[in-house]
Short mmCIF file of C-alpha atoms in Angstrom, two decimals:
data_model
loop_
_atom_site.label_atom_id
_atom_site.label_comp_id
_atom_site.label_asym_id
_atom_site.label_seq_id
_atom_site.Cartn_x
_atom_site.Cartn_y
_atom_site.Cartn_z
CA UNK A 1 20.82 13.15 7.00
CA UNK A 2 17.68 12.22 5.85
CA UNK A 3 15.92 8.89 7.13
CA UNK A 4 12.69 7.18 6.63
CA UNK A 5 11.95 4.91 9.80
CA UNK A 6 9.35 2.03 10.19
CA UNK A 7 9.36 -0.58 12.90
CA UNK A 8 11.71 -3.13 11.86
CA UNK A 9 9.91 -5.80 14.21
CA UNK A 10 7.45 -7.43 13.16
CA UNK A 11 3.96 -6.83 14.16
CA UNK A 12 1.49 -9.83 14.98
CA UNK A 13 -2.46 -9.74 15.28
CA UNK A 14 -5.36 -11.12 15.39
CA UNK A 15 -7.82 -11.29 12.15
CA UNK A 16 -10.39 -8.85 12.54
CA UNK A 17 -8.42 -6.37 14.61
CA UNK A 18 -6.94 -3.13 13.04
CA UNK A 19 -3.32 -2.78 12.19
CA UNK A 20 -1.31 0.21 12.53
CA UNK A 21 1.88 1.00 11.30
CA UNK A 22 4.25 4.04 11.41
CA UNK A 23 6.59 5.70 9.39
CA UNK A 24 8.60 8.65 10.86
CA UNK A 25 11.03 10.79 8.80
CA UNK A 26 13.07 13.31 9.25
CA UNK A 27 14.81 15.58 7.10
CA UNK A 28 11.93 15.95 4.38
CA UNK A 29 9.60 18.22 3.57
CA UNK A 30 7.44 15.80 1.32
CA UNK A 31 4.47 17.07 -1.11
CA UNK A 32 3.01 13.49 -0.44
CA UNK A 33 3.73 10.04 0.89
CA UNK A 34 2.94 6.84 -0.57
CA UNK A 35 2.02 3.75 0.78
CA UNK A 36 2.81 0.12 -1.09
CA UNK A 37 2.30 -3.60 -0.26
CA UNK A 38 5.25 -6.00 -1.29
CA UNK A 39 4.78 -9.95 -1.19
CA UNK A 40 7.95 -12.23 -0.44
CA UNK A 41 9.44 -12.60 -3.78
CA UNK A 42 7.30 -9.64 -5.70
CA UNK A 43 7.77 -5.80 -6.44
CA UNK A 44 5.84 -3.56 -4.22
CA UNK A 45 2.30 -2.43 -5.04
CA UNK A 46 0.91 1.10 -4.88
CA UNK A 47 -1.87 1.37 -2.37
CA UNK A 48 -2.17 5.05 -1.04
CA UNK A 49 -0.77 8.68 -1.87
CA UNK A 50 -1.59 11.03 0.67
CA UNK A 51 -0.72 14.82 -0.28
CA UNK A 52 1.08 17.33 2.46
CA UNK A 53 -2.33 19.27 2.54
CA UNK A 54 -4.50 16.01 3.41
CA UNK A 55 -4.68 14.83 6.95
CA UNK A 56 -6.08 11.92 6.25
CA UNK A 57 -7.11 9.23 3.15
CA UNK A 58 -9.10 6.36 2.97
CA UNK A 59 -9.76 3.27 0.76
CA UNK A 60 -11.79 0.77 1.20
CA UNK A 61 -10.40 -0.88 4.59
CA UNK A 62 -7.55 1.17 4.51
CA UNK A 63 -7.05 4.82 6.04
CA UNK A 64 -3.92 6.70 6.08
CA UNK A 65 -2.92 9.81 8.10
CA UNK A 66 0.04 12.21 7.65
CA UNK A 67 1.25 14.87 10.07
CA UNK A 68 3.96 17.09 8.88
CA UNK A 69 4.49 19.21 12.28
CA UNK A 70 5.29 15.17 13.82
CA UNK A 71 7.15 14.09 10.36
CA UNK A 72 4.81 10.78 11.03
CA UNK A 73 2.22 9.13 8.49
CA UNK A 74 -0.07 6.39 10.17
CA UNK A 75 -1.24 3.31 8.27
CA UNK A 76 -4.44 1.35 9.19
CA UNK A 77 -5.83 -1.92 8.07
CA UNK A 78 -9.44 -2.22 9.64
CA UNK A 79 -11.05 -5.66 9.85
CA UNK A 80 -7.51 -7.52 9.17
CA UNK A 81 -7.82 -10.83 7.41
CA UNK A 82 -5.08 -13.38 7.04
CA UNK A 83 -4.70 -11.98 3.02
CA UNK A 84 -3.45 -8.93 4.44
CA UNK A 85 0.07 -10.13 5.65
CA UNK A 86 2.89 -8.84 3.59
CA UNK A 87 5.30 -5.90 4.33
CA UNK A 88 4.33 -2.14 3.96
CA UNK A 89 6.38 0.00 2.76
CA UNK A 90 6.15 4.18 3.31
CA UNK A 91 8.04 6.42 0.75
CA UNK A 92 8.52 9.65 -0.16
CA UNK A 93 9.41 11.90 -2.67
CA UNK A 94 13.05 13.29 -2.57
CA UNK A 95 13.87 16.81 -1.80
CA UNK A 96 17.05 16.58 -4.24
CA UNK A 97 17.28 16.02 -7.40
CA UNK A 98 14.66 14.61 -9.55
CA UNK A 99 11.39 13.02 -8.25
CA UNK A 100 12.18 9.92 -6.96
CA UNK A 101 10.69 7.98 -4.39
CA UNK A 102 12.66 7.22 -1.59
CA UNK A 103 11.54 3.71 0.59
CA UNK A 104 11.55 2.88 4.24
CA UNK A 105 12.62 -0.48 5.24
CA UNK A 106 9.31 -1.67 5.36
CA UNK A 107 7.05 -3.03 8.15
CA UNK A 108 6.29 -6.84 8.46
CA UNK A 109 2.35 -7.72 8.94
CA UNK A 110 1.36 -10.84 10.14
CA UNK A 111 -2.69 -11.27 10.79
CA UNK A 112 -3.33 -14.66 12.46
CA UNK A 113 -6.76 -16.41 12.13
CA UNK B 1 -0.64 -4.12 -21.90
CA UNK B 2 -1.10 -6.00 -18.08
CA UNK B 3 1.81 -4.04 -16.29
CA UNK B 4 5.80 -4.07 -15.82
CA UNK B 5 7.56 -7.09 -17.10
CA UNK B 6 10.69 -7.90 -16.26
CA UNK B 7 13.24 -10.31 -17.56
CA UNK B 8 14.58 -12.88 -16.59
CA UNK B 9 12.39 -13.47 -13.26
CA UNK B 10 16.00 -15.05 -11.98
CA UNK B 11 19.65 -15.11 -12.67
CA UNK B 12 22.54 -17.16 -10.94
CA UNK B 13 25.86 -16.13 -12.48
CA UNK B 14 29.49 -16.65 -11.64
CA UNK B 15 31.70 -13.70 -10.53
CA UNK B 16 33.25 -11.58 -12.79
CA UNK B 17 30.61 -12.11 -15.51
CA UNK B 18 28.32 -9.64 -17.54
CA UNK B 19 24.39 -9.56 -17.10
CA UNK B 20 21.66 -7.88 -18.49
CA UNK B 21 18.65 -7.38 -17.47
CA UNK B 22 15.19 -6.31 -19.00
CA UNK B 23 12.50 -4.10 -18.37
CA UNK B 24 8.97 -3.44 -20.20
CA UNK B 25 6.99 -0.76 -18.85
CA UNK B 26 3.67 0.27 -19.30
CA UNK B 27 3.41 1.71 -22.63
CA UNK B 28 1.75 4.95 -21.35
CA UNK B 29 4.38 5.36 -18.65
CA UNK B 30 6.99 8.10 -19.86
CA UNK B 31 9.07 7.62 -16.33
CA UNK B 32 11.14 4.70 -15.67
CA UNK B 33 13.19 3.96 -12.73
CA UNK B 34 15.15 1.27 -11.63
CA UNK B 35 15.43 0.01 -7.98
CA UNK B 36 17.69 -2.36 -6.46
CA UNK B 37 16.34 -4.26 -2.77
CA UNK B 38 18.41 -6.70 -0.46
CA UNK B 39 16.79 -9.00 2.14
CA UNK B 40 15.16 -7.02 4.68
CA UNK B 41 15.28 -3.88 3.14
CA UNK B 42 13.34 -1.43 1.31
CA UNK B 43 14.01 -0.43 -2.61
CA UNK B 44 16.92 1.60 -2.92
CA UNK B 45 16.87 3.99 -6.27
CA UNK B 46 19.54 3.33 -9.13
CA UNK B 47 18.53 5.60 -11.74
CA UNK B 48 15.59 7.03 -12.95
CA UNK B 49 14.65 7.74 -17.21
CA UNK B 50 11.99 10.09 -18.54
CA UNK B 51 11.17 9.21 -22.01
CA UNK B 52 14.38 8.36 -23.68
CA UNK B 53 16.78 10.47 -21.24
CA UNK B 54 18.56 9.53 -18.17
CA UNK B 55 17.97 12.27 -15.80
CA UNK B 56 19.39 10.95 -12.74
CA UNK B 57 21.86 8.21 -11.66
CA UNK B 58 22.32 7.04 -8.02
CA UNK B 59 26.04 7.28 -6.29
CA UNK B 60 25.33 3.42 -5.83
CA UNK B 61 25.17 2.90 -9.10
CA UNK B 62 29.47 2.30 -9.91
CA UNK B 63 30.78 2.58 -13.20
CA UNK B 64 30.23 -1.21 -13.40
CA UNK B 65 26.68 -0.24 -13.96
CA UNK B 66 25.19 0.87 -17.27
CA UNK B 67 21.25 1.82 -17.84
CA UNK B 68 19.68 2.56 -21.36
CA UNK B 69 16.27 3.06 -23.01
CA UNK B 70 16.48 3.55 -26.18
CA UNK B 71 13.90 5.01 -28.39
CA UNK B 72 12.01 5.73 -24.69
CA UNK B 73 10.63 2.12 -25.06
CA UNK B 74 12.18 -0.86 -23.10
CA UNK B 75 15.11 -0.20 -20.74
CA UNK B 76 17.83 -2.49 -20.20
CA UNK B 77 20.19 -2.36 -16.84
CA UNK B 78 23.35 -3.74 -17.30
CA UNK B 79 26.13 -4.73 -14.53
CA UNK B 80 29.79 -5.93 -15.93
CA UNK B 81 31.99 -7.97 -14.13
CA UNK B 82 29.33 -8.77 -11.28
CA UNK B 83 30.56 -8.79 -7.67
CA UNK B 84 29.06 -11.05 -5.07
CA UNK B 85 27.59 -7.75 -3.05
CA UNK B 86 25.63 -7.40 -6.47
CA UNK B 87 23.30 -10.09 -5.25
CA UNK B 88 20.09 -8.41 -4.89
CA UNK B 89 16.47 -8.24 -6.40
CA UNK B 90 16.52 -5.43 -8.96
CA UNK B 91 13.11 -4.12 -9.48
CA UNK B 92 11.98 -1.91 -12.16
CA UNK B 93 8.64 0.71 -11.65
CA UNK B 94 7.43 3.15 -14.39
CA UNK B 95 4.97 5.96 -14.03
CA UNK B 96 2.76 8.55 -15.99
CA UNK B 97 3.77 12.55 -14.91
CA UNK B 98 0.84 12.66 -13.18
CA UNK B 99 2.20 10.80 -9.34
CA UNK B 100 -1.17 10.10 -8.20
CA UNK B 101 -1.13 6.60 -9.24
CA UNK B 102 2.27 6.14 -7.48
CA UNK B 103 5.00 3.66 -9.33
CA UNK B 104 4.03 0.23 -11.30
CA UNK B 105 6.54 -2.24 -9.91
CA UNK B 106 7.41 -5.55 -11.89
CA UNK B 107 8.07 -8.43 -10.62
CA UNK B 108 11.50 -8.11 -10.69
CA UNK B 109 15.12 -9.90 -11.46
CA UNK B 110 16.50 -11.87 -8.71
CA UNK B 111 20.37 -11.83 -9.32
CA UNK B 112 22.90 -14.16 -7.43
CA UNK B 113 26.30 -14.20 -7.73
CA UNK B 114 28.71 -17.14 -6.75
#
C-alpha cells in the first residue's frame, strides 16, 4: 500500500541550529513533492515544490532535497528561530486517479531560544 | 481577493443534525479540493472539483456526505445526520492548473459533534 512517513516525534532544537526533517514513501512514483507549514489551529501553507528531476531546491533559509532511488525528500531550516516552530507537512501527488495531493502526518518543530 | 475563506471558522452541533459548510476560493483558482484533518494527523482528501465538475470523491467520503460548486464559484460541503467520528477540522485548498504554486489552504471549519 502506499504510505507517506515522517517522524511522528517531535523534534527539539536550539535557535540558530539547522533543522532537518524526513519524509520517506513508498509506493509512489511522484512528479514532485511539496512541502507546507501548518500552525495549531490553521490550514497548511505551501512552502516548497521540488520536481522528480531536481535534486535539490532552495528558498531563502530553506533547502529541500528529493531522492527517488531512496523514496526520501529532506527538509532543512538553516539559522532556526523560535518563529519557525509549527508542523511540516510532505505530500505528494497521487499515482491514481486525479491529481491530488496526498499528506504525511506531519513533523512537529520546536526551536528553543 | 486575500486567499481561501472558509465559513464558519467553528461549529459545535448535536448528533444527528445537518451542517454546511462554506468555501471561497481564490477567484483565479479553477481546482478545488476539500480535506478533512483529525488531531495529530495530516489532511486526508474528500473530494476534489475542477471548475464546476466533481471529478473525484474519496471512499471516506459516505453517502452522508454531499459536495457542490455550482456555477464553478463557491463550494459548499455538506454532512447530514453528523456522527461524533465526524469531529474533525475540514479544510478547503484551491489551485490554478499550473501545480507550481502548490494548494491555497483556508483557515478551515472546526466541526464538533456532541
Amino acid at each position: 500500500s502506499q504510505k507517506i512517513e515522517q517522524n511522528s516525534e517531535a523534534l527539539n532544537i536550539q535557535e540558530g541550529k539547522t533543522a532537518t526533517l524526513t519524509c520517506n514513501y513508498t509506493n509512489y512514483s511522484p512528479a514532485y513533492l511539496q512541502w507546507y507549514r501548518q500552525d495549531p489551529g490553521r490550514g497548511p501553507v505551501f512552502l516548497l515544490l521540488i520536481r522528480e528531476n531536481e535534486k535539490e531546491k532552495r528558498k531563502e533559509r530553506l533547502k529541500v532535497t528529493f531522492d527517488t532511488t531512496l523514496k526520501q525528500s529532506l527538509f532543512h531550516i538553516t539559522a532556526s528561530q523560535p518563529a519557525d516552530s509549527a508542523t511540516y507537512l510532505c505530500a505528494l501527488v497521487s499515482n491514481t486517479g486525479f491529481q491530488k495531493l496526498v499528506f504525511g502526518t506531519g513533523t512537529r518543530l520546536l526551536v528553543s531560544p | 481577493d486575500t486567499g481561501v475563506s472558509q465559513d464558519p471558522r467553528h461549529k459545535i452541533t448535536k448528533r444527528g443534525q445537518n451542517v454546511t459548510f462554506r468555501c471561497d476560493p481564490i477567484s483565479e483558482h479553477n481546482r478545488l479540493y476539500w480535506y478533512r484533518q483529525t488531531l495529530g494527523q495530516g489532511p486526508e482528501f474528500l473530494t476534489y472539483f475542477q471548475n464546476e465538475a466533481q471529478l473525484e470523491k474519496s471512499r471516506l467520503l459516505s453517502d452522508r456526505f454531499s459536495a457542490e460548486r455550482p456555477k464553478g464559484s463557491f463550494s459548499t460541503l455538506e454532512i447530514q445526520r453528523t456522527e461524533q467520528g465526524d469531529s474533525a477540522m475540514y479544510l478547503c485548498a484551491s489551485s490554478s492548473l499550473g501545480q507550481d504554486y502548490g494548494y491555497t489552504f483556508g483557515s478551515g471549519t472546526r466541526l464538533t459533534v456532541v
